Short mmCIF file of C-alpha atoms in Angstrom, two decimals:
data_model
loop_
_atom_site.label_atom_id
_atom_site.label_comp_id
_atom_site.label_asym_id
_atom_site.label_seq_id
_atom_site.Cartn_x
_atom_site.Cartn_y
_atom_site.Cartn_z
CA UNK A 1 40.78 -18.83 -10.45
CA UNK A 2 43.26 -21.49 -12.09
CA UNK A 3 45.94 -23.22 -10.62
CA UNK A 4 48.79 -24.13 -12.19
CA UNK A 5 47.71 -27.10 -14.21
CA UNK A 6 45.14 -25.20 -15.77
CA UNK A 7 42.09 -26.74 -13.66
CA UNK A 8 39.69 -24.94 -11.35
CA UNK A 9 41.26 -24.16 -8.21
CA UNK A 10 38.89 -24.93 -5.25
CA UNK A 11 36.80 -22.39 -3.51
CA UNK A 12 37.44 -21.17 -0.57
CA UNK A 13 33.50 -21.18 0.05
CA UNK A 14 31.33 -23.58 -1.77
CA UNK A 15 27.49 -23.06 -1.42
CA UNK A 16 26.76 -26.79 -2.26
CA UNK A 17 28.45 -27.55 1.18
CA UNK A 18 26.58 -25.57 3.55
CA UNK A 19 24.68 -27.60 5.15
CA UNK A 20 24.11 -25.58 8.82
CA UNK A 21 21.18 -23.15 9.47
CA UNK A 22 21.65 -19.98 9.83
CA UNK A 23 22.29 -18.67 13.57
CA UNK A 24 19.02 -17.19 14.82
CA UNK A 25 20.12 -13.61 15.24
CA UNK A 26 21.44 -13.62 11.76
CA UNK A 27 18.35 -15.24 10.55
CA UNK A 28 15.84 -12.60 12.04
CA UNK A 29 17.84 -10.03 10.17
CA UNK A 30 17.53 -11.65 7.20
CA UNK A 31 13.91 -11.95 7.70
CA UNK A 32 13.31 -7.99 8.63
CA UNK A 33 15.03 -6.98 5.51
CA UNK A 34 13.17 -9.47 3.14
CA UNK A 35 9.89 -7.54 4.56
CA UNK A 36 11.35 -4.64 4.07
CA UNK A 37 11.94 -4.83 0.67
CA UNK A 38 9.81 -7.34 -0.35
CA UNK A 39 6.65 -5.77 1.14
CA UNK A 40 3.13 -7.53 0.66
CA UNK A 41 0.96 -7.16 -2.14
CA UNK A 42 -1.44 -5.50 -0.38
CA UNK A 43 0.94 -3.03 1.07
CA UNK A 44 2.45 -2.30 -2.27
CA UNK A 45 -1.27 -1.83 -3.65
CA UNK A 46 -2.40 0.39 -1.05
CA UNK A 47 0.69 2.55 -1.58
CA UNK A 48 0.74 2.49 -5.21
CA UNK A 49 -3.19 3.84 -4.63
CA UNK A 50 -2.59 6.80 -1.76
CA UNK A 51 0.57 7.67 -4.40
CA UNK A 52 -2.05 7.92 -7.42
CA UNK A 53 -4.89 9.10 -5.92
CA UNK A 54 -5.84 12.42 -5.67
CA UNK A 55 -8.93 13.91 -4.20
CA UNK A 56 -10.31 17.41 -4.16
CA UNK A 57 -13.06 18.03 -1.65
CA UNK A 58 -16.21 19.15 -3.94
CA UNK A 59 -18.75 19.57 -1.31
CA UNK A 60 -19.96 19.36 2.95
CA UNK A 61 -22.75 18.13 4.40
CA UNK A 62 -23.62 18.16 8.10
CA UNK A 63 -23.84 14.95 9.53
CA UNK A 64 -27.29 15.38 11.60
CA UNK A 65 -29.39 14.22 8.59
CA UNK A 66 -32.78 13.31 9.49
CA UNK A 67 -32.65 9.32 9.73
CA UNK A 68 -32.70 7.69 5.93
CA UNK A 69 -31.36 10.47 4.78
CA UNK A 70 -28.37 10.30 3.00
CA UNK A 71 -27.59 13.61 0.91
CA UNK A 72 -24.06 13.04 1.14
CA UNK A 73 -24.08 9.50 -0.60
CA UNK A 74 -26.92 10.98 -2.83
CA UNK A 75 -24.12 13.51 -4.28
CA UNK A 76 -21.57 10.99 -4.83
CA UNK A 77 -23.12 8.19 -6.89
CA UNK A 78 -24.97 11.60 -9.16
CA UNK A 79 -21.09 12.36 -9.54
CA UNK A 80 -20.08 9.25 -10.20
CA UNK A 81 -23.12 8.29 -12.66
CA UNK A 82 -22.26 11.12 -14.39
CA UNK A 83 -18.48 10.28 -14.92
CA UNK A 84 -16.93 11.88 -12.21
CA UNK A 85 -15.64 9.27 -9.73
CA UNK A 86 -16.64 10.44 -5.87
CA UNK A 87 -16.39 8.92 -2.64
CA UNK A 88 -17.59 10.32 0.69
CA UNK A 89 -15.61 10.14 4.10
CA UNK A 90 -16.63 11.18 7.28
CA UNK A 91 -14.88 14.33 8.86
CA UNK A 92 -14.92 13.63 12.64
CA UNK A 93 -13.33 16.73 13.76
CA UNK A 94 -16.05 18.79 12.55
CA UNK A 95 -19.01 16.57 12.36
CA UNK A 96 -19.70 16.68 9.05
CA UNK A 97 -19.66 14.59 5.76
CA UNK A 98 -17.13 15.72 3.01
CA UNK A 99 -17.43 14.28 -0.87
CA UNK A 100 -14.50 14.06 -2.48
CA UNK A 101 -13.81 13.58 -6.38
CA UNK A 102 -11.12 10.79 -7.23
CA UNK A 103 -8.81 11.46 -9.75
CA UNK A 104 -6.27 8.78 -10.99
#
């Protein structure tokens, strides 16, 4: 705005001026919504990965192997040396090994 003359009238607020911290309520907000929208990089990466990823359960393998035995793991790298990325995970509720192909 202009006054009169033609020169800047003053500010009612000038940021230059503030010179007091924030209150510490008003600060903790502040705070919870820079983390909120400002996440980490590794939660951004891990969501940008669960949002890409899919995976398609190829095949099961009970998990009482006989000791050094992995057939599970076996399956998965012959997958993935063949150019089909695989990954195994461990299905707790019913004992067993599942190997899953990764598609991007």
């Amino acid at each position: 705005m202009e006054n009169r003359i033609g020169q800047a009238a003053p500010s009612r607020y000038d940021s230059t001026q503030a010179t007091e911290p924030l209150p510490p309520v008003a600060a903790a907000a502040l705070k919870r919504l820079e983390d909120a929208f400002n996440p980490t990089l590794s939660q951004a990466d891990e969501f940008l990965r669960q949002a890409r990823t899919e995976q398609t359960v190829i095949a099961r393998f009970p998990a009482g192997h006989p000791r050094g035995s992995r057939p599970a793991e076996d399956y998965a790298r012959q997958l993935t040396e063949s150019g089909r990325p695989a990954t195994v995970v461990m299905d707790l509720a019913n004992d067993r090994y599942l190997v899953k192909a990764v598609t991007i």
